[in-house]
């Protein structure tokens, strides 16, 4: 086993004093190496930051795209709402309601139609309304009105009635349809018809 070599520090000091240029070059190399390592770390950090910013940019663009899509959906829904409100019968104007009932009564002039309002319900306040009461507290609310219709006629009359009801410029939902056939010897088949429908409306006292 070899003995450890003793370091002669005096010889090293003498060598360093006698070779200042070489020492300076060694120090410079160490400095450059440290700088290169530091710069490499800085470059990696910068690359990482750039990549992170690029990811964030993509995320921002994606979110902006989603927002633009939502705005289009909101515009569509807004247009749908406007269209629905246009198709609401205004119960704040009793003449409009009267004309509506008169129009339905005239669908089949040769057959007496009996139409009656059974219920008027305020959607916003979740309560029933008496149509003859003061409606000022319901001004601006949407309502649903229910109707019953009774008439007798031929099958063709029922088809014509439903067709004209469907062509009215209002939001109408047929809820019930009952038919009872009346057999009369020597005559065409006739029906007793009982149907119910709901009508979407509004209470707007001033246009």
PDB file of C-alpha atoms in Angstrom:
ATOM      1  CA  UNK A   1       0.000   0.000   0.000  1.00  0.00           C
ATOM      2  CA  UNK A   2       1.544   3.304  -1.194  1.00  0.00           C
ATOM      3  CA  UNK A   3       2.009   6.176   1.227  1.00  0.00           C
ATOM      4  CA  UNK A   4      -0.047   9.345   0.679  1.00  0.00           C
ATOM      5  CA  UNK A   5       1.872  12.036  -1.113  1.00  0.00           C
ATOM      6  CA  UNK A   6       2.661  15.050   1.034  1.00  0.00           C
ATOM      7  CA  UNK A   7       1.646  18.336  -0.655  1.00  0.00           C
ATOM      8  CA  UNK A   8       4.425  20.898  -0.690  1.00  0.00           C
ATOM      9  CA  UNK A   9       2.393  24.143  -0.395  1.00  0.00           C
ATOM     10  CA  UNK A  10       5.560  26.227  -0.648  1.00  0.00           C
ATOM     11  CA  UNK A  11       6.312  24.715  -4.066  1.00  0.00           C
ATOM     12  CA  UNK A  12       2.725  25.435  -5.198  1.00  0.00           C
ATOM     13  CA  UNK A  13       2.957  29.050  -4.046  1.00  0.00           C
ATOM     14  CA  UNK A  14       6.282  29.429  -5.838  1.00  0.00           C
ATOM     15  CA  UNK A  15       4.760  27.949  -9.026  1.00  0.00           C
ATOM     16  CA  UNK A  16       1.743  30.281  -8.897  1.00  0.00           C
ATOM     17  CA  UNK A  17       3.955  33.316  -8.340  1.00  0.00           C
ATOM     18  CA  UNK A  18       6.125  32.324 -11.263  1.00  0.00           C
ATOM     19  CA  UNK A  19       3.188  31.718 -13.690  1.00  0.00           C
ATOM     20  CA  UNK A  20       0.687  34.545 -13.235  1.00  0.00           C
ATOM     21  CA  UNK A  21      -0.628  34.282 -16.846  1.00  0.00           C
ATOM     22  CA  UNK A  22      -1.396  30.601 -16.481  1.00  0.00           C
ATOM     23  CA  UNK A  23      -3.208  31.281 -13.209  1.00  0.00           C
ATOM     24  CA  UNK A  24      -5.226  34.040 -14.858  1.00  0.00           C
ATOM     25  CA  UNK A  25      -6.209  31.691 -17.690  1.00  0.00           C
ATOM     26  CA  UNK A  26      -7.305  29.028 -15.225  1.00  0.00           C
ATOM     27  CA  UNK A  27      -9.408  31.565 -13.317  1.00  0.00           C
ATOM     28  CA  UNK A  28     -10.907  32.808 -16.611  1.00  0.00           C
ATOM     29  CA  UNK A  29     -11.782  29.251 -17.642  1.00  0.00           C
ATOM     30  CA  UNK A  30     -13.481  28.664 -14.315  1.00  0.00           C
ATOM     31  CA  UNK A  31     -15.421  31.943 -14.690  1.00  0.00           C
ATOM     32  CA  UNK A  32     -16.464  31.118 -18.258  1.00  0.00           C
ATOM     33  CA  UNK A  33     -17.506  27.623 -17.246  1.00  0.00           C
ATOM     34  CA  UNK A  34     -19.594  29.010 -14.382  1.00  0.00           C
ATOM     35  CA  UNK A  35     -21.097  31.631 -16.695  1.00  0.00           C
ATOM     36  CA  UNK A  36     -21.897  28.986 -19.322  1.00  0.00           C
ATOM     37  CA  UNK A  37     -23.554  26.796 -16.731  1.00  0.00           C
ATOM     38  CA  UNK A  38     -25.506  29.759 -15.373  1.00  0.00           C
ATOM     39  CA  UNK A  39     -26.491  30.856 -18.879  1.00  0.00           C
ATOM     40  CA  UNK A  40     -27.582  27.325 -19.701  1.00  0.00           C
ATOM     41  CA  UNK A  41     -29.803  27.264 -16.641  1.00  0.00           C
ATOM     42  CA  UNK A  42     -31.166  30.701 -17.567  1.00  0.00           C
ATOM     43  CA  UNK A  43     -31.863  29.515 -21.128  1.00  0.00           C
ATOM     44  CA  UNK A  44     -33.714  26.478 -19.836  1.00  0.00           C
ATOM     45  CA  UNK A  45     -35.712  28.644 -17.466  1.00  0.00           C
ATOM     46  CA  UNK A  46     -36.510  31.037 -20.317  1.00  0.00           C
ATOM     47  CA  UNK A  47     -37.544  28.162 -22.607  1.00  0.00           C
ATOM     48  CA  UNK A  48     -39.753  26.791 -19.856  1.00  0.00           C
ATOM     49  CA  UNK A  49     -41.321  30.219 -19.360  1.00  0.00           C
ATOM     50  CA  UNK A  50     -41.902  30.636 -23.104  1.00  0.00           C
ATOM     51  CA  UNK A  51     -43.528  27.215 -23.289  1.00  0.00           C
ATOM     52  CA  UNK A  52     -45.710  28.115 -20.317  1.00  0.00           C
ATOM     53  CA  UNK A  53     -46.739  31.382 -21.973  1.00  0.00           C
ATOM     54  CA  UNK A  54     -47.534  29.536 -25.206  1.00  0.00           C
ATOM     55  CA  UNK A  55     -49.734  27.113 -23.279  1.00  0.00           C
ATOM     56  CA  UNK A  56     -51.487  30.032 -21.565  1.00  0.00           C
ATOM     57  CA  UNK A  57     -51.943  31.745 -24.931  1.00  0.00           C
ATOM     58  CA  UNK A  58     -53.605  28.613 -26.323  1.00  0.00           C
ATOM     59  CA  UNK A  59     -55.820  28.392 -23.255  1.00  0.00           C
ATOM     60  CA  UNK A  60     -56.797  32.060 -23.568  1.00  0.00           C
ATOM     61  CA  UNK A  61     -57.618  31.620 -27.263  1.00  0.00           C
ATOM     62  CA  UNK A  62     -59.658  28.512 -26.470  1.00  0.00           C
ATOM     63  CA  UNK A  63     -61.565  30.331 -23.714  1.00  0.00           C
ATOM     64  CA  UNK A  64     -62.174  33.314 -25.988  1.00  0.00           C
ATOM     65  CA  UNK A  65     -63.545  30.922 -28.586  1.00  0.00           C
ATOM     66  CA  UNK A  66     -65.892  29.429 -25.997  1.00  0.00           C
ATOM     67  CA  UNK A  67     -67.014  32.899 -24.921  1.00  0.00           C
ATOM     68  CA  UNK A  68     -67.748  33.859 -28.516  1.00  0.00           C
ATOM     69  CA  UNK A  69     -69.768  30.674 -28.847  1.00  0.00           C
ATOM     70  CA  UNK A  70     -71.673  31.472 -25.650  1.00  0.00           C
ATOM     71  CA  UNK A  71     -72.420  34.984 -26.908  1.00  0.00           C
ATOM     72  CA  UNK A  72     -73.951  33.465 -30.040  1.00  0.00           C
ATOM     73  CA  UNK A  73     -76.039  31.116 -27.876  1.00  0.00           C
ATOM     74  CA  UNK A  74     -77.140  34.052 -25.715  1.00  0.00           C
ATOM     75  CA  UNK A  75     -78.117  36.003 -28.827  1.00  0.00           C
ATOM     76  CA  UNK A  76     -80.076  33.004 -30.089  1.00  0.00           C
ATOM     77  CA  UNK A  77     -81.838  32.565 -26.746  1.00  0.00           C
ATOM     78  CA  UNK A  78     -82.571  36.280 -26.626  1.00  0.00           C
ATOM     79  CA  UNK A  79     -84.134  36.101 -30.096  1.00  0.00           C
ATOM     80  CA  UNK A  80     -86.166  33.055 -29.037  1.00  0.00           C
ATOM     81  CA  UNK A  81     -87.402  34.923 -25.964  1.00  0.00           C
ATOM     82  CA  UNK A  82     -88.380  37.942 -28.062  1.00  0.00           C
ATOM     83  CA  UNK A  83     -90.195  35.666 -30.519  1.00  0.00           C
ATOM     84  CA  UNK A  84     -92.066  33.913 -27.690  1.00  0.00           C
ATOM     85  CA  UNK A  85     -93.076  37.219 -26.104  1.00  0.00           C
ATOM     86  CA  UNK A  86     -94.463  38.343 -29.453  1.00  0.00           C
ATOM     87  CA  UNK A  87     -96.682  35.254 -29.447  1.00  0.00           C
ATOM     88  CA  UNK A  88     -98.178  36.025 -26.037  1.00  0.00           C
ATOM     89  CA  UNK A  89    -101.800  37.166 -25.858  1.00  0.00           C
ATOM     90  CA  UNK A  90    -101.956  40.364 -23.826  1.00  0.00           C
ATOM     91  CA  UNK A  91    -104.400  39.850 -20.961  1.00  0.00           C
ATOM     92  CA  UNK A  92    -103.788  43.443 -19.949  1.00  0.00           C
ATOM     93  CA  UNK A  93    -105.978  44.406 -22.913  1.00  0.00           C
ATOM     94  CA  UNK A  94    -109.392  42.836 -22.460  1.00  0.00           C
ATOM     95  CA  UNK A  95    -110.401  43.712 -26.012  1.00  0.00           C
ATOM     96  CA  UNK A  96    -107.604  41.420 -27.265  1.00  0.00           C
ATOM     97  CA  UNK A  97    -108.952  38.569 -25.138  1.00  0.00           C
ATOM     98  CA  UNK A  98    -112.491  39.228 -26.382  1.00  0.00           C
ATOM     99  CA  UNK A  99    -111.337  39.241 -30.009  1.00  0.00           C
ATOM    100  CA  UNK A 100    -109.401  36.011 -29.404  1.00  0.00           C
ATOM    101  CA  UNK A 101    -112.492  34.236 -28.055  1.00  0.00           C
ATOM    102  CA  UNK A 102    -114.650  35.648 -30.832  1.00  0.00           C
ATOM    103  CA  UNK A 103    -112.148  34.419 -33.421  1.00  0.00           C
ATOM    104  CA  UNK A 104    -112.252  30.875 -32.049  1.00  0.00           C
ATOM    105  CA  UNK A 105    -116.039  30.999 -31.872  1.00  0.00           C
ATOM    106  CA  UNK A 106    -116.056  31.834 -35.589  1.00  0.00           C
ATOM    107  CA  UNK A 107    -113.934  28.862 -36.655  1.00  0.00           C
ATOM    108  CA  UNK A 108    -117.040  26.745 -37.313  1.00  0.00           C
ATOM    109  CA  UNK A 109    -119.947  29.139 -37.789  1.00  0.00           C
ATOM    110  CA  UNK A 110    -122.426  26.334 -38.574  1.00  0.00           C
ATOM    111  CA  UNK A 111    -121.565  24.609 -35.297  1.00  0.00           C
ATOM    112  CA  UNK A 112    -122.123  26.322 -32.002  1.00  0.00           C
ATOM    113  CA  UNK A 113    -118.831  26.379 -30.082  1.00  0.00           C
ATOM    114  CA  UNK A 114    -118.825  26.846 -26.337  1.00  0.00           C
ATOM    115  CA  UNK A 115    -115.472  28.124 -25.069  1.00  0.00           C
ATOM    116  CA  UNK A 116    -114.771  29.005 -21.463  1.00  0.00           C
ATOM    117  CA  UNK A 117    -111.751  30.237 -19.538  1.00  0.00           C
ATOM    118  CA  UNK A 118    -111.051  27.943 -16.597  1.00  0.00           C
ATOM    119  CA  UNK A 119    -107.905  29.369 -15.079  1.00  0.00           C
ATOM    120  CA  UNK A 120    -105.467  32.284 -15.335  1.00  0.00           C
ATOM    121  CA  UNK A 121    -102.135  31.609 -13.619  1.00  0.00           C
ATOM    122  CA  UNK A 122     -99.329  34.120 -13.006  1.00  0.00           C
ATOM    123  CA  UNK A 123     -95.975  32.397 -13.672  1.00  0.00           C
ATOM    124  CA  UNK A 124     -93.804  34.997 -11.907  1.00  0.00           C
ATOM    125  CA  UNK A 125     -95.904  35.188  -8.725  1.00  0.00           C
ATOM    126  CA  UNK A 126     -97.024  31.523  -8.766  1.00  0.00           C
ATOM    127  CA  UNK A 127    -100.660  32.311  -8.094  1.00  0.00           C
ATOM    128  CA  UNK A 128    -104.040  32.282  -9.775  1.00  0.00           C
ATOM    129  CA  UNK A 129    -105.591  35.498 -11.037  1.00  0.00           C
ATOM    130  CA  UNK A 130    -109.222  36.482 -11.325  1.00  0.00           C
ATOM    131  CA  UNK A 131    -109.469  37.930 -14.814  1.00  0.00           C
ATOM    132  CA  UNK A 132    -112.009  40.519 -13.682  1.00  0.00           C
ATOM    133  CA  UNK A 133    -109.823  41.890 -10.880  1.00  0.00           C
ATOM    134  CA  UNK A 134    -107.459  44.847 -11.071  1.00  0.00           C
ATOM    135  CA  UNK A 135    -104.382  43.577 -12.924  1.00  0.00           C
ATOM    136  CA  UNK A 136    -102.043  46.481 -12.102  1.00  0.00           C
ATOM    137  CA  UNK A 137    -100.036  44.422  -9.580  1.00  0.00           C
ATOM    138  CA  UNK A 138     -99.417  41.814 -12.308  1.00  0.00           C
ATOM    139  CA  UNK A 139     -98.255  44.297 -14.932  1.00  0.00           C
ATOM    140  CA  UNK A 140     -95.269  42.871 -16.840  1.00  0.00           C
ATOM    141  CA  UNK A 141     -95.853  39.279 -15.695  1.00  0.00           C
ATOM    142  CA  UNK A 142     -96.279  36.242 -17.925  1.00  0.00           C
ATOM    143  CA  UNK A 143     -99.380  34.134 -17.437  1.00  0.00           C
ATOM    144  CA  UNK A 144    -100.840  30.838 -18.601  1.00  0.00           C
ATOM    145  CA  UNK A 145    -104.543  30.716 -19.394  1.00  0.00           C
ATOM    146  CA  UNK A 146    -106.481  27.448 -19.642  1.00  0.00           C
ATOM    147  CA  UNK A 147    -109.548  26.983 -21.833  1.00  0.00           C
ATOM    148  CA  UNK A 148    -112.221  24.351 -22.417  1.00  0.00           C
ATOM    149  CA  UNK A 149    -113.940  24.053 -25.788  1.00  0.00           C
ATOM    150  CA  UNK A 150    -117.142  22.101 -26.467  1.00  0.00           C
ATOM    151  CA  UNK A 151    -118.696  21.606 -29.873  1.00  0.00           C
ATOM    152  CA  UNK A 152    -120.534  19.060 -31.987  1.00  0.00           C
ATOM    153  CA  UNK A 153    -119.723  18.409 -35.599  1.00  0.00           C
ATOM    154  CA  UNK A 154    -118.347  16.097 -38.214  1.00  0.00           C
ATOM    155  CA  UNK A 155    -114.867  14.642 -38.246  1.00  0.00           C
ATOM    156  CA  UNK A 156    -113.987  17.215 -40.905  1.00  0.00           C
ATOM    157  CA  UNK A 157    -115.082  19.962 -38.510  1.00  0.00           C
ATOM    158  CA  UNK A 158    -112.721  18.727 -35.812  1.00  0.00           C
ATOM    159  CA  UNK A 159    -109.824  18.608 -38.288  1.00  0.00           C
ATOM    160  CA  UNK A 160    -110.627  22.141 -39.501  1.00  0.00           C
ATOM    161  CA  UNK A 161    -110.884  23.418 -35.921  1.00  0.00           C
ATOM    162  CA  UNK A 162    -107.513  21.965 -34.897  1.00  0.00           C
ATOM    163  CA  UNK A 163    -105.897  23.316 -38.072  1.00  0.00           C
ATOM    164  CA  UNK A 164    -107.152  26.852 -37.443  1.00  0.00           C
ATOM    165  CA  UNK A 165    -106.225  26.656 -33.756  1.00  0.00           C
ATOM    166  CA  UNK A 166    -102.690  25.649 -34.725  1.00  0.00           C
ATOM    167  CA  UNK A 167    -102.430  28.551 -37.184  1.00  0.00           C
ATOM    168  CA  UNK A 168    -103.124  31.193 -34.531  1.00  0.00           C
ATOM    169  CA  UNK A 169    -100.056  33.402 -33.844  1.00  0.00           C
ATOM    170  CA  UNK A 170     -99.911  32.392 -30.184  1.00  0.00           C
ATOM    171  CA  UNK A 171     -98.128  29.772 -28.067  1.00  0.00           C
ATOM    172  CA  UNK A 172    -100.892  27.174 -27.626  1.00  0.00           C
ATOM    173  CA  UNK A 173    -100.569  23.733 -26.074  1.00  0.00           C
ATOM    174  CA  UNK A 174    -103.362  21.195 -26.625  1.00  0.00           C
ATOM    175  CA  UNK A 175    -103.778  19.381 -23.307  1.00  0.00           C
ATOM    176  CA  UNK A 176    -106.827  17.159 -23.660  1.00  0.00           C
ATOM    177  CA  UNK A 177    -109.032  15.918 -26.500  1.00  0.00           C
ATOM    178  CA  UNK A 178    -112.129  13.784 -25.868  1.00  0.00           C
ATOM    179  CA  UNK A 179    -114.514  12.634 -28.600  1.00  0.00           C
ATOM    180  CA  UNK A 180    -117.809  10.796 -28.403  1.00  0.00           C
ATOM    181  CA  UNK A 181    -119.352   9.473 -31.577  1.00  0.00           C
ATOM    182  CA  UNK A 182    -123.019  10.174 -32.215  1.00  0.00           C
ATOM    183  CA  UNK A 183    -124.696   7.543 -34.428  1.00  0.00           C
ATOM    184  CA  UNK A 184    -127.693   8.884 -36.315  1.00  0.00           C
ATOM    185  CA  UNK A 185    -129.303   6.463 -38.828  1.00  0.00           C
ATOM    186  CA  UNK A 186    -129.151   7.738 -42.374  1.00  0.00           C
ATOM    187  CA  UNK A 187    -126.860  10.635 -41.491  1.00  0.00           C
ATOM    188  CA  UNK A 188    -123.103  11.161 -41.502  1.00  0.00           C
ATOM    189  CA  UNK A 189    -121.176  10.436 -38.340  1.00  0.00           C
ATOM    190  CA  UNK A 190    -120.977  13.360 -35.945  1.00  0.00           C
ATOM    191  CA  UNK A 191    -118.924  13.912 -32.820  1.00  0.00           C
ATOM    192  CA  UNK A 192    -119.305  15.546 -29.462  1.00  0.00           C
ATOM    193  CA  UNK A 193    -115.902  17.082 -28.806  1.00  0.00           C
ATOM    194  CA  UNK A 194    -114.430  18.312 -25.541  1.00  0.00           C
ATOM    195  CA  UNK A 195    -110.906  19.691 -25.682  1.00  0.00           C
ATOM    196  CA  UNK A 196    -108.685  21.739 -23.400  1.00  0.00           C
ATOM    197  CA  UNK A 197    -105.718  23.908 -24.291  1.00  0.00           C
ATOM    198  CA  UNK A 198    -103.333  26.281 -22.520  1.00  0.00           C
ATOM    199  CA  UNK A 199    -102.328  29.653 -23.882  1.00  0.00           C
ATOM    200  CA  UNK A 200     -99.162  31.553 -22.962  1.00  0.00           C
ATOM    201  CA  UNK A 201     -99.885  35.194 -22.323  1.00  0.00           C
ATOM    202  CA  UNK A 202     -98.694  38.345 -20.627  1.00  0.00           C
ATOM    203  CA  UNK A 203    -100.113  41.216 -18.629  1.00  0.00           C
ATOM    204  CA  UNK A 204     -99.023  44.436 -20.258  1.00  0.00           C
ATOM    205  CA  UNK A 205    -101.312  47.309 -19.392  1.00  0.00           C
ATOM    206  CA  UNK A 206     -99.537  49.816 -21.649  1.00  0.00           C
ATOM    207  CA  UNK A 207     -98.053  48.952 -25.051  1.00  0.00           C
TER     208      UNK A 207
END
